[in-house]
mmCIF file of N, CA and C in Angstrom:
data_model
loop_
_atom_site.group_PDB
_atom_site.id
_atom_site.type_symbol
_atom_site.label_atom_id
_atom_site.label_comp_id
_atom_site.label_asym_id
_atom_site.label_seq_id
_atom_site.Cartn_x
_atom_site.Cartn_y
_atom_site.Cartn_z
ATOM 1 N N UNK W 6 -16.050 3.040 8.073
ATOM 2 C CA UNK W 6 -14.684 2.839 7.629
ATOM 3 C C UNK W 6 -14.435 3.727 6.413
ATOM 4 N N UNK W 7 -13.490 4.009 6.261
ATOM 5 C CA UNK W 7 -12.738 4.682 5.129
ATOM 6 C C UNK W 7 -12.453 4.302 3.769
ATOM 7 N N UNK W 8 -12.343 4.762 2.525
ATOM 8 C CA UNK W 8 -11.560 4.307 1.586
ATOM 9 C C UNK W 8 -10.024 3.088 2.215
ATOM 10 N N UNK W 9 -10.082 1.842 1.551
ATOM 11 C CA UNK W 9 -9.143 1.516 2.049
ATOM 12 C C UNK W 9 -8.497 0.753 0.477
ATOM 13 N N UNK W 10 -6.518 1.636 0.782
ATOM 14 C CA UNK W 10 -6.225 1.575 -0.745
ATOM 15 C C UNK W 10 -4.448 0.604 -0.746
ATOM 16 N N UNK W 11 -4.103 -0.220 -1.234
ATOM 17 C CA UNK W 11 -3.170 -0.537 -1.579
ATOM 18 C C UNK W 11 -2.244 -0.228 -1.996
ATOM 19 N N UNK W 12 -0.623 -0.539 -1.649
ATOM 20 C CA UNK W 12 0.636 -0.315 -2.043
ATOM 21 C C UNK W 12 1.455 -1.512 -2.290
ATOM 22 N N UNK W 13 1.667 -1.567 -3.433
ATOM 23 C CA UNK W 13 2.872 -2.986 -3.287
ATOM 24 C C UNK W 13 4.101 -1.969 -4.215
ATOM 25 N N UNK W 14 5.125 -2.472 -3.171
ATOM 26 C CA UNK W 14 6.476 -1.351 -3.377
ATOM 27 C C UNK W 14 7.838 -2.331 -3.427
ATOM 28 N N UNK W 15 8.193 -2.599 -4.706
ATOM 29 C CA UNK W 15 9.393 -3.290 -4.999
ATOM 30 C C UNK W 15 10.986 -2.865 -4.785
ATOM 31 N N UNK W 16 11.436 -3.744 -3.959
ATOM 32 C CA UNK W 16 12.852 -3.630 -3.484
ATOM 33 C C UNK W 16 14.092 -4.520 -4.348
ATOM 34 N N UNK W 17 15.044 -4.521 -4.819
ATOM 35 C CA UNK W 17 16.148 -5.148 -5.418
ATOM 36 C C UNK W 17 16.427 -5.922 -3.675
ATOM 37 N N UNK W 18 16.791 -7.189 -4.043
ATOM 38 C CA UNK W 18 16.943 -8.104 -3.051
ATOM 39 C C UNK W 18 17.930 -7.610 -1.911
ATOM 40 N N UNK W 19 17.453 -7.199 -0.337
ATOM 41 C CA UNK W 19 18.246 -7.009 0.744
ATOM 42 C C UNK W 19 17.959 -5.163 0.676
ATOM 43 N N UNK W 20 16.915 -4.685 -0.248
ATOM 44 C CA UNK W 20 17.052 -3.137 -0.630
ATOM 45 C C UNK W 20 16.059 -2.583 0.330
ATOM 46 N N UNK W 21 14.655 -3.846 1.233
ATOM 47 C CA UNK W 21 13.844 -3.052 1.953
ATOM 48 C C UNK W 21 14.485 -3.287 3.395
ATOM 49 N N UNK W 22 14.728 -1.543 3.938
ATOM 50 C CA UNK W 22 15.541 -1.521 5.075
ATOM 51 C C UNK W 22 13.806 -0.474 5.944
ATOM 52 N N UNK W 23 13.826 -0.556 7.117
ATOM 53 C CA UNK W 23 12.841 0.172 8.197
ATOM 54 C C UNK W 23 13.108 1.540 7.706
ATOM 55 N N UNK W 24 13.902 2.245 6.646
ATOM 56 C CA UNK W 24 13.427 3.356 6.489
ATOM 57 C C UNK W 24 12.382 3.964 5.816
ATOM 58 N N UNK W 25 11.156 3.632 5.784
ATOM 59 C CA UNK W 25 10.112 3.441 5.563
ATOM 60 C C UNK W 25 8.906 3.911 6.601
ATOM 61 N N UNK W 26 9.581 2.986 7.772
ATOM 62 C CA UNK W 26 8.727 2.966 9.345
ATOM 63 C C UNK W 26 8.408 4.210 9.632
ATOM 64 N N UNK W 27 9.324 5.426 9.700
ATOM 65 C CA UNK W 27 8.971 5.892 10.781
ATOM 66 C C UNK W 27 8.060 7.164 9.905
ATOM 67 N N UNK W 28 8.135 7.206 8.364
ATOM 68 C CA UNK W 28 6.887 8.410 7.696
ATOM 69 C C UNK W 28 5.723 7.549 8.224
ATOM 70 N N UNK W 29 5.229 6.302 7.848
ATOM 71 C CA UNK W 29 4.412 5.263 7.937
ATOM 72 C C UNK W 29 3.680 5.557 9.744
ATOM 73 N N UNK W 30 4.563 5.721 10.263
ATOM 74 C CA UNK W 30 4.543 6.191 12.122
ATOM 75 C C UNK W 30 3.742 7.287 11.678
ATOM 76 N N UNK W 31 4.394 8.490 10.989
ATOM 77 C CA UNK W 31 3.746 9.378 11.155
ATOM 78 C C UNK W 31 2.452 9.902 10.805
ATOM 79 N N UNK W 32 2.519 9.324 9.282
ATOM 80 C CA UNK W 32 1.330 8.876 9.003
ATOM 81 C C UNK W 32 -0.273 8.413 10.160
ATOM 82 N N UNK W 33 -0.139 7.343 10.677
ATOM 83 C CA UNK W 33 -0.888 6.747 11.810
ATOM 84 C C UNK W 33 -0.959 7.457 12.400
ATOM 85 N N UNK W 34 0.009 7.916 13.158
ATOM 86 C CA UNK W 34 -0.182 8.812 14.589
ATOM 87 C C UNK W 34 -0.765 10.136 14.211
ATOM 88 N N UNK W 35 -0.962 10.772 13.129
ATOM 89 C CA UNK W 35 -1.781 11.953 12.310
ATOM 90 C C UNK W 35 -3.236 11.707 12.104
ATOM 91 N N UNK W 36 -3.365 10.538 12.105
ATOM 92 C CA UNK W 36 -4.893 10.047 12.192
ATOM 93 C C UNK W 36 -5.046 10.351 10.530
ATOM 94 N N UNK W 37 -4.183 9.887 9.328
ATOM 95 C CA UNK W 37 -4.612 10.327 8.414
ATOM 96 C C UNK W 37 -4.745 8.892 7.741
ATOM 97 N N UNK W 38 -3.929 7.798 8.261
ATOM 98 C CA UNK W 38 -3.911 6.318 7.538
ATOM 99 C C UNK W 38 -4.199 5.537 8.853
ATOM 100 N N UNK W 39 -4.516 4.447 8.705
ATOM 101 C CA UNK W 39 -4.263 3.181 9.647
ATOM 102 C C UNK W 39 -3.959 2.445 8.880
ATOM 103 N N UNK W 40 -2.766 1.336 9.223
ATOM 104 C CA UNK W 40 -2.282 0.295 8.432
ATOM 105 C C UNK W 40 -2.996 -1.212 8.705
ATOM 106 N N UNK W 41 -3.854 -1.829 7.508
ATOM 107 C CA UNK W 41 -4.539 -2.789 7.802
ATOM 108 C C UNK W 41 -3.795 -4.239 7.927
ATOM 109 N N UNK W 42 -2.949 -4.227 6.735
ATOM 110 C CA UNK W 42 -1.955 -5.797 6.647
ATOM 111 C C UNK W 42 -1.094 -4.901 5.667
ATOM 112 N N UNK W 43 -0.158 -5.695 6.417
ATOM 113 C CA UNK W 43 1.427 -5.411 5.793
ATOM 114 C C UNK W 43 1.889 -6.891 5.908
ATOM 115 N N UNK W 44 2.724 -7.174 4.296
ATOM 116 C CA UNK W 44 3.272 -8.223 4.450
ATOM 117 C C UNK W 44 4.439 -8.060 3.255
ATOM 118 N N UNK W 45 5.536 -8.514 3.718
ATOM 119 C CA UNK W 45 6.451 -9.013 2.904
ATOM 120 C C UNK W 45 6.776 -10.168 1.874
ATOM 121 N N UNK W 46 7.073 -9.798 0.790
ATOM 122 C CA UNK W 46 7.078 -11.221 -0.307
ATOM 123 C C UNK W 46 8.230 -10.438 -0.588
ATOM 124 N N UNK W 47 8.906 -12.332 -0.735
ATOM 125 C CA UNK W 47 10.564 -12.439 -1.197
ATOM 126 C C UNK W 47 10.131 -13.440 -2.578
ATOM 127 N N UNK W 48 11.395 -13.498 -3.495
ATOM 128 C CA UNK W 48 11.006 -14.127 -4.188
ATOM 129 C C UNK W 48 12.522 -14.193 -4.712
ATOM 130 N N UNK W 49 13.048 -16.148 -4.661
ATOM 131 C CA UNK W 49 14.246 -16.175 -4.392
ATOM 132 C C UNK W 49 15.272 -16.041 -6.011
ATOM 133 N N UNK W 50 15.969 -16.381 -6.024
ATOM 134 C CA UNK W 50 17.067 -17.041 -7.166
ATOM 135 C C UNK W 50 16.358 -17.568 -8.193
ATOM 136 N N UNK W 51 15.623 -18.636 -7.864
ATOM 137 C CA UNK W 51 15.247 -20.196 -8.405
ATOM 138 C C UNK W 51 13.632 -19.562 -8.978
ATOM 139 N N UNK W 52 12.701 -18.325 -8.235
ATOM 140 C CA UNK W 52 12.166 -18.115 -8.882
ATOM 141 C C UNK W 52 10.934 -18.356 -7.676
ATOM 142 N N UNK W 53 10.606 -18.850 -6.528
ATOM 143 C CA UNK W 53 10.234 -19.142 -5.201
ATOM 144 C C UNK W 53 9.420 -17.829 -4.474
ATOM 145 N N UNK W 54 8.332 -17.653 -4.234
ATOM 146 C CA UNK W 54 7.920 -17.030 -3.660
ATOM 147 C C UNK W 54 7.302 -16.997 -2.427
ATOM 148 N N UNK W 55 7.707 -16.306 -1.024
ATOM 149 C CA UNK W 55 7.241 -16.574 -0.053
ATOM 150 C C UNK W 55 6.566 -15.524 0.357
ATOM 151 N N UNK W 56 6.224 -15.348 1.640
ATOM 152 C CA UNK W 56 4.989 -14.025 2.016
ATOM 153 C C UNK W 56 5.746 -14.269 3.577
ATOM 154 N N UNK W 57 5.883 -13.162 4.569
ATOM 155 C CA UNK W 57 6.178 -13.154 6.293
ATOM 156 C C UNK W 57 5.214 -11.631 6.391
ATOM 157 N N UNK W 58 4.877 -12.363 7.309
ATOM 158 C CA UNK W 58 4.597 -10.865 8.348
ATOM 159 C C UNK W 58 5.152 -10.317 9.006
ATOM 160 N N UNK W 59 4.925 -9.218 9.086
ATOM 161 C CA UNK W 59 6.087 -8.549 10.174
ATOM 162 C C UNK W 59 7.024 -9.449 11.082
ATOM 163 N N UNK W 60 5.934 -9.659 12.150
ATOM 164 C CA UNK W 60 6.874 -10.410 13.123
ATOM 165 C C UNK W 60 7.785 -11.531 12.640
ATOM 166 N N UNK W 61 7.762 -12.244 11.646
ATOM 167 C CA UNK W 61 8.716 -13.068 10.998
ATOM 168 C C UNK W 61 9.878 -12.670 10.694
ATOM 169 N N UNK W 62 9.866 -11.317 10.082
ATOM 170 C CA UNK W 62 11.120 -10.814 9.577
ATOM 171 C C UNK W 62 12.217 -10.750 10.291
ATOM 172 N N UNK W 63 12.260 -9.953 11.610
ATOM 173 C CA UNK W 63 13.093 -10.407 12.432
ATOM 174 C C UNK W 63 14.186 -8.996 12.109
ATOM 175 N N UNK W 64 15.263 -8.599 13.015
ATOM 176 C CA UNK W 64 16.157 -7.570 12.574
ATOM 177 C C UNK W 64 15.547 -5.851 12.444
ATOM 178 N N UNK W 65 16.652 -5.511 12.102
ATOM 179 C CA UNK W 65 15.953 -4.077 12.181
ATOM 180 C C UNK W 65 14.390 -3.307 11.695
ATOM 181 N N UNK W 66 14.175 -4.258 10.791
ATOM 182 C CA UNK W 66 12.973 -4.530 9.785
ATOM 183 C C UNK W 66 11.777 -4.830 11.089
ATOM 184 N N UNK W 67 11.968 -5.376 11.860
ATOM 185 C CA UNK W 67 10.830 -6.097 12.594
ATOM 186 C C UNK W 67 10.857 -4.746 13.651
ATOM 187 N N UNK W 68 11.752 -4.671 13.786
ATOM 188 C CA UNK W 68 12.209 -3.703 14.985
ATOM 189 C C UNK W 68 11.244 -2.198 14.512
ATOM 190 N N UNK W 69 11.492 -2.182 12.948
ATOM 191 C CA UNK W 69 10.789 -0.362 12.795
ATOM 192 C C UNK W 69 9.185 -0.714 12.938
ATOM 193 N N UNK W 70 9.127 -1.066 12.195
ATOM 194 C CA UNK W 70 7.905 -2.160 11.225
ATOM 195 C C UNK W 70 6.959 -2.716 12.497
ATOM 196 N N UNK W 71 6.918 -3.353 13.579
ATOM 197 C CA UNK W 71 6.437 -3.957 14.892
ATOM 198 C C UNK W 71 5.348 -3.249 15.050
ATOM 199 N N UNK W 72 5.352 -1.774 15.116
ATOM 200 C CA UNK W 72 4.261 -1.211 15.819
ATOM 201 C C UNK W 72 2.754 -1.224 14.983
ATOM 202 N N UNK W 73 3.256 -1.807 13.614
ATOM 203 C CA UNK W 73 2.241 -2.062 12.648
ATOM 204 C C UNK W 73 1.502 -3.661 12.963
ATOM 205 N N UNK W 74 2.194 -4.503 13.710
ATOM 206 C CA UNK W 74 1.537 -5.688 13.564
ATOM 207 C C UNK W 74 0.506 -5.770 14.235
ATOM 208 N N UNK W 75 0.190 -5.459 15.394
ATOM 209 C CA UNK W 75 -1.445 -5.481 15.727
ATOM 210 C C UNK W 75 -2.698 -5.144 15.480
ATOM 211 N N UNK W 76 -2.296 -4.216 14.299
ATOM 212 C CA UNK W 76 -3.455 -3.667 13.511
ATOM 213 C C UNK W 76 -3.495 -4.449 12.268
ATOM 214 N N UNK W 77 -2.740 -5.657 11.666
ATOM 215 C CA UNK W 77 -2.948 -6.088 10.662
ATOM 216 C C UNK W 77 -3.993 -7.484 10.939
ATOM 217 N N UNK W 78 -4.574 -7.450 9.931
ATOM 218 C CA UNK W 78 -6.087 -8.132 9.549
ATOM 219 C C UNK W 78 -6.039 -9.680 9.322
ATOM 220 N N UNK W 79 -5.196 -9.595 8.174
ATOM 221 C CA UNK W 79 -4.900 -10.587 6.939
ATOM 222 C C UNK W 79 -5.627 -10.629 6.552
ATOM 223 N N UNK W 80 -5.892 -9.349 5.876
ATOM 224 C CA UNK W 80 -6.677 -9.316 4.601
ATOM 225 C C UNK W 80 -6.255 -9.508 3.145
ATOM 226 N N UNK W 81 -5.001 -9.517 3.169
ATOM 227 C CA UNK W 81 -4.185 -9.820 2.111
ATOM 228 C C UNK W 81 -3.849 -11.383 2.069
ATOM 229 N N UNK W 82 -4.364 -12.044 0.540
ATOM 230 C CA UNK W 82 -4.549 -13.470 0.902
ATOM 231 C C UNK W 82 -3.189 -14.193 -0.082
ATOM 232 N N UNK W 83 -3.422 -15.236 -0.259
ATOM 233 C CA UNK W 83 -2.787 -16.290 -0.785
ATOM 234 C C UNK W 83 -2.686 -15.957 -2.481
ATOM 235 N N UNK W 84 -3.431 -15.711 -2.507
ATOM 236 C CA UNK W 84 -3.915 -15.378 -3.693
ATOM 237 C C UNK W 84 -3.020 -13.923 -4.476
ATOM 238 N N UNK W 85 -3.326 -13.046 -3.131
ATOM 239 C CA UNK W 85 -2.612 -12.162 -3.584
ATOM 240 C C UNK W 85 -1.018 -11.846 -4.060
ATOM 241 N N UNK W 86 -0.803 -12.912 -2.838
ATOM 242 C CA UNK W 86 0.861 -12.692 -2.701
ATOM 243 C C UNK W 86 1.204 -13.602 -4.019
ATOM 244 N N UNK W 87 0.631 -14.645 -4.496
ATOM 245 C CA UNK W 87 1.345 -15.300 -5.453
ATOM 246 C C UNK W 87 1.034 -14.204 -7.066
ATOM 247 N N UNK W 88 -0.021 -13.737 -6.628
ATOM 248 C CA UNK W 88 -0.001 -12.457 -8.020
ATOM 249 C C UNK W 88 1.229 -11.415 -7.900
ATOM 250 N N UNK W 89 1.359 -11.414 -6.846
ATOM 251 C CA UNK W 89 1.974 -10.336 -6.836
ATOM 252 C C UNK W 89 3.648 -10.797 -6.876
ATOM 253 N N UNK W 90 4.028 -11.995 -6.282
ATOM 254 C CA UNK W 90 5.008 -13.071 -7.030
ATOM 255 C C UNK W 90 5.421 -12.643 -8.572
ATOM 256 N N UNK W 91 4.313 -12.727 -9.321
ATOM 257 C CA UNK W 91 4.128 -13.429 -10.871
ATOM 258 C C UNK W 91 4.906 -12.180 -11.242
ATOM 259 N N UNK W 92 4.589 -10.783 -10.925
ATOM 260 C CA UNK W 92 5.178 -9.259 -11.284
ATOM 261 C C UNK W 92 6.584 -8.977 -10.970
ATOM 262 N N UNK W 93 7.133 -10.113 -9.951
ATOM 263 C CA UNK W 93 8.686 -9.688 -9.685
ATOM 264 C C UNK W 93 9.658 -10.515 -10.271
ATOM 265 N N UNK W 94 10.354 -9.507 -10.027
ATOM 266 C CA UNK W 94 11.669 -10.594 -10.721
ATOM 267 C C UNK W 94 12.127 -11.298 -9.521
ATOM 268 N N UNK W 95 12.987 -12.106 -10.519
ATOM 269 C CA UNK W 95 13.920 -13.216 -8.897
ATOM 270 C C UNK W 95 14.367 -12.178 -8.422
ATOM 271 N N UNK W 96 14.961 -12.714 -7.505
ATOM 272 C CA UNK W 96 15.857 -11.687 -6.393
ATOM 273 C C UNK W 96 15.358 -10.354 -6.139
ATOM 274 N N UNK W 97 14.512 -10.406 -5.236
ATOM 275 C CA UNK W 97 13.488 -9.248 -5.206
ATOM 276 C C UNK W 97 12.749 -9.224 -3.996
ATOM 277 N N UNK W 98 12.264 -8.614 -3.147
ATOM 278 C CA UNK W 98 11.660 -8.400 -2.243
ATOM 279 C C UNK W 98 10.466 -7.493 -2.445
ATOM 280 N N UNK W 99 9.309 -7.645 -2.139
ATOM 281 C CA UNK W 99 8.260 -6.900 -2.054
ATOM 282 C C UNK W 99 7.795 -6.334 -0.494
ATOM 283 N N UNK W 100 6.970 -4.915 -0.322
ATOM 284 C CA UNK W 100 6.136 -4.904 0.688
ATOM 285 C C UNK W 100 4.549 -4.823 0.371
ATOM 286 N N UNK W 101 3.904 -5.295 0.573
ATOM 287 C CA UNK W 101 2.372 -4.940 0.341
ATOM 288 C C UNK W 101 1.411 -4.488 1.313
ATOM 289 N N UNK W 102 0.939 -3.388 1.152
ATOM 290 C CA UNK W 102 0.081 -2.807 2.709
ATOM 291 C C UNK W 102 -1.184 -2.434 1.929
ATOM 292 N N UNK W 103 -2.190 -3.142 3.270
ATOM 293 C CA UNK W 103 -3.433 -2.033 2.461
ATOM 294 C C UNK W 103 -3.607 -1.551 3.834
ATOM 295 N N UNK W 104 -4.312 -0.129 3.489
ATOM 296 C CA UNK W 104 -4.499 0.621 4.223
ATOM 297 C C UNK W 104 -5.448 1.624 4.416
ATOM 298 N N UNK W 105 -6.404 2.277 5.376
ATOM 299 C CA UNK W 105 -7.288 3.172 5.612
ATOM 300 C C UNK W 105 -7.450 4.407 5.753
ATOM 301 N N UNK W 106 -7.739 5.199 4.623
ATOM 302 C CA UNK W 106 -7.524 6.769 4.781
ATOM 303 C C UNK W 106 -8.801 7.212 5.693
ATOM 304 N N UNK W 107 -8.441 7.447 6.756
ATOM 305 C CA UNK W 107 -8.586 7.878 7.585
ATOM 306 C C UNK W 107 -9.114 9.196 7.497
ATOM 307 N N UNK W 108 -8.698 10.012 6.872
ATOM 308 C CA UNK W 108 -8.973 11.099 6.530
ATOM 309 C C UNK W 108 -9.919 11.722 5.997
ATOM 310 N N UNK W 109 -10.564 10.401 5.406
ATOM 311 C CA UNK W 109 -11.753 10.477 4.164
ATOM 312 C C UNK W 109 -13.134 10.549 5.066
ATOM 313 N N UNK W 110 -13.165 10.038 6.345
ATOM 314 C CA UNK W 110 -14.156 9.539 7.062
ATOM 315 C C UNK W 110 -15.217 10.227 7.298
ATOM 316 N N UNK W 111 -14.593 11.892 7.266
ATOM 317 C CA UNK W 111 -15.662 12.820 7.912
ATOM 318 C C UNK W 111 -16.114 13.374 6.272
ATOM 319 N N UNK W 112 -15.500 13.457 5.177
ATOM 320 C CA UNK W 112 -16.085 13.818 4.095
ATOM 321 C C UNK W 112 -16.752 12.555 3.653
ATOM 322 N N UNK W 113 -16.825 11.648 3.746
ATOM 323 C CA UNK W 113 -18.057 10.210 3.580
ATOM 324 C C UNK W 113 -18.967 10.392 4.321
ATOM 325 N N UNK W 114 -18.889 11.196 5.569
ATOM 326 C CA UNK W 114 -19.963 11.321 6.624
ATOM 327 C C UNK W 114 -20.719 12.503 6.075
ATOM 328 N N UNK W 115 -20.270 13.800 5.633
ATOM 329 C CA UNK W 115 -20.376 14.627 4.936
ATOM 330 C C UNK W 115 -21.739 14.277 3.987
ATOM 331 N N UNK W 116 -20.909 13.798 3.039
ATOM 332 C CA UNK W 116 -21.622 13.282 1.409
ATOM 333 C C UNK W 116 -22.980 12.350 1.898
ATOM 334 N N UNK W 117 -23.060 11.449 2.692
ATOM 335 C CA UNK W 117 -23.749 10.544 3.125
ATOM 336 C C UNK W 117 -25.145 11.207 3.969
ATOM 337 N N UNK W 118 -24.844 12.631 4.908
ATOM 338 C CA UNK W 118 -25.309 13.080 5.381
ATOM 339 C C UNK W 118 -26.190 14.546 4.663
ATOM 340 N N UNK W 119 -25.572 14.878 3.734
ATOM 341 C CA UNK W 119 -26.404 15.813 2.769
ATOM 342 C C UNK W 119 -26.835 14.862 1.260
ATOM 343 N N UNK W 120 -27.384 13.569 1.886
ATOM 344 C CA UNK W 120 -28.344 12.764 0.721
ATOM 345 C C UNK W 120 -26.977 12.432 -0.511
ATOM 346 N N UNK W 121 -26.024 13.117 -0.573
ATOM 347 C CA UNK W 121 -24.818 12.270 -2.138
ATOM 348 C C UNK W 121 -24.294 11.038 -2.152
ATOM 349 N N UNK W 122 -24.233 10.457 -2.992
ATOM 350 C CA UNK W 122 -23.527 9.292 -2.876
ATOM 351 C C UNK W 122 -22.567 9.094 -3.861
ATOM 352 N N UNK W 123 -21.739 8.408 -3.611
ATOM 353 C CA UNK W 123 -20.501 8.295 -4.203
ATOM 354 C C UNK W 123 -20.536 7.497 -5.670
ATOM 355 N N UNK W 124 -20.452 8.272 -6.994
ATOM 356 C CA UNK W 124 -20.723 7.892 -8.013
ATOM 357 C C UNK W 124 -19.086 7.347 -8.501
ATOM 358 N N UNK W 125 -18.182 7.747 -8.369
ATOM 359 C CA UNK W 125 -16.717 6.684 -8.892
ATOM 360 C C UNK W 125 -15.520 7.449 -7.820
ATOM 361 N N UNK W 126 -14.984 6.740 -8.186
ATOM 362 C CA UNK W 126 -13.272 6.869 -7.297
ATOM 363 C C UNK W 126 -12.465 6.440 -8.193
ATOM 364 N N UNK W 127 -11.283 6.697 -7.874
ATOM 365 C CA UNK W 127 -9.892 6.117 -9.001
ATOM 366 C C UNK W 127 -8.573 6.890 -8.097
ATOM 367 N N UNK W 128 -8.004 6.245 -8.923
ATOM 368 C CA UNK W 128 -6.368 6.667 -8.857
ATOM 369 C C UNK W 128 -5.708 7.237 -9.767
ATOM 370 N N UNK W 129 -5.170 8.304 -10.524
ATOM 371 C CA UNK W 129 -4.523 9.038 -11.511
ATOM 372 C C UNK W 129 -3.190 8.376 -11.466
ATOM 373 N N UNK W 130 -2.745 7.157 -12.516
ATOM 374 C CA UNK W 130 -1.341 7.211 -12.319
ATOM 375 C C UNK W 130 -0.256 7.989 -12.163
ATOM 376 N N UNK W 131 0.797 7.652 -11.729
ATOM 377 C CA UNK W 131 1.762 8.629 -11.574
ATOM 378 C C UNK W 131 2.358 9.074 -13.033
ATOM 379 N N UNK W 132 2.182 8.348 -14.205
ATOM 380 C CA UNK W 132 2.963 8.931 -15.527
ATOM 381 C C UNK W 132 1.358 9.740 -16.247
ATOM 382 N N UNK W 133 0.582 10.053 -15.645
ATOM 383 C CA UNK W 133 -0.069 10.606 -16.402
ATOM 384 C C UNK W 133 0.116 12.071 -15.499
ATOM 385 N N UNK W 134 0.092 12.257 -13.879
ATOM 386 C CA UNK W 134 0.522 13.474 -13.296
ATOM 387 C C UNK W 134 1.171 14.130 -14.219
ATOM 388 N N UNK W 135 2.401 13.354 -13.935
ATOM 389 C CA UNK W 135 3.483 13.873 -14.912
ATOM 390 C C UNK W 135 4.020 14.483 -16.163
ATOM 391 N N UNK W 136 3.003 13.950 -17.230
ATOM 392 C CA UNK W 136 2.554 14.460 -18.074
ATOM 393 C C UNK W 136 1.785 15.340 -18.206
ATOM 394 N N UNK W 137 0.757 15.685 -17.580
ATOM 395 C CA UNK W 137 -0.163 17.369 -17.331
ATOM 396 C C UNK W 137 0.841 17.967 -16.393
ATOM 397 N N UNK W 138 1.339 17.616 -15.393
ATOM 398 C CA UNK W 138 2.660 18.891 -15.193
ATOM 399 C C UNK W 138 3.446 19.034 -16.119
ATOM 400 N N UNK W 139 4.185 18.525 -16.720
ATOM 401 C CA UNK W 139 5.189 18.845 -17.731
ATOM 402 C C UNK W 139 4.459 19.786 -18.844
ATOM 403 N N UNK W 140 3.462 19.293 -19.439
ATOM 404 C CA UNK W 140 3.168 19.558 -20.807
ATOM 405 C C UNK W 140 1.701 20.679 -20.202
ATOM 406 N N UNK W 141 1.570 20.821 -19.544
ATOM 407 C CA UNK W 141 0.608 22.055 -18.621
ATOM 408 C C UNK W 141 -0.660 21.417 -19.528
ATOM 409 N N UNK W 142 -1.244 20.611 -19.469
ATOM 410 C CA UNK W 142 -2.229 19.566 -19.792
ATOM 411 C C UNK W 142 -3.114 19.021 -19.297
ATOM 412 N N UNK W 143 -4.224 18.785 -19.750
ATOM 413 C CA UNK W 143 -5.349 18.179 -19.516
ATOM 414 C C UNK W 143 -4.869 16.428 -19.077
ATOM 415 N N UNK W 144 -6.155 15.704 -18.436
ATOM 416 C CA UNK W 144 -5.343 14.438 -18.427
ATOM 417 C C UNK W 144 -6.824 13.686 -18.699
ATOM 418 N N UNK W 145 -6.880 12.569 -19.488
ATOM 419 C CA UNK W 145 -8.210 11.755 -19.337
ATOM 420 C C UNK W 145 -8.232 10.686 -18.363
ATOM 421 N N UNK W 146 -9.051 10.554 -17.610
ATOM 422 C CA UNK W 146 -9.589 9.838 -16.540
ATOM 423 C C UNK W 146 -10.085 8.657 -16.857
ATOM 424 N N UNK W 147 -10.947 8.343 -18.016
ATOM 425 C CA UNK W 147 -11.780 7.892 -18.227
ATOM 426 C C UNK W 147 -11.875 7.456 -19.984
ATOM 427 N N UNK W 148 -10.801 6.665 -19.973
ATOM 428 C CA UNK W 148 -10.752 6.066 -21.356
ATOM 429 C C UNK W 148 -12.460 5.067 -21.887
ATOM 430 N N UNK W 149 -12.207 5.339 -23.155
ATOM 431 C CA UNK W 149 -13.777 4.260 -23.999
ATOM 432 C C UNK W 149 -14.976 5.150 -24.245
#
């Protein structure tokens, strides 16, 4: 299996529409991601947080979104969705996907196969990119 990495992507309430689906399509069908669990968290007025899966949603949403549900796991737990609750505001909709880079598979096979092993991984936030592009800059990785 692959690196497998998370997205939770916040919508203003009624703001996540299936235009999303069909890069996500393309994605998959490129053999560069597989989508493991995708799930939706709403989180109402009053402050209420719920979690649906695809097929719950129902509407155009279910309609783009569908071809993702048989590959989801539920690997994304109870646990998660109410953390991920705690970060939104009311009236808000979330999506959360984790997912499998795919892509990574044959350079893990690679590394694994000429004796290396994988000493760290990370993610470069996006405001630090930003900052070594702008300011043509170095960036630290590795704060302490």
């Amino acid at each position: 299996m692959g690196p497998v990495d998370y997205l939770v992507v916040l919508f203003p309430e009624g703001g996540l529409t299936g235009k999303i689906a069909p890069e996500l399509r393309r994605l998959s069908d490129a053999g560069i991601i597989r989508v493991i669990d995708l799930l939706i968290i709403q989180k109402d007025a009053n402050g209420d947080v719920d979690s649906f899966e695809v097929s719950e949603v129902g509407g155009e949403l279910e309609e783009e979104l569908h071809v993702f549900e048989p590959k989801t796991k539920g690997w994304l737990s109870q646990e998660d969705v109410e953390a991920i609750g705690d970060g939104m505001p009311n009236r808000s909709i979330a999506a959360a996907m984790l997912f499998e880079n795919l892509w990574a598979i044959g350079v893990k096979k690679a590394i694994v196969d000429s004796g290396g092993e994988l000493l760290e991984s990370g993610r470069i936030p996006p405001e630090l990119i930003e900052r070594a592009q702008s300011e043509s800059s170095t960036i630290t990785i590795k704060e302490g």
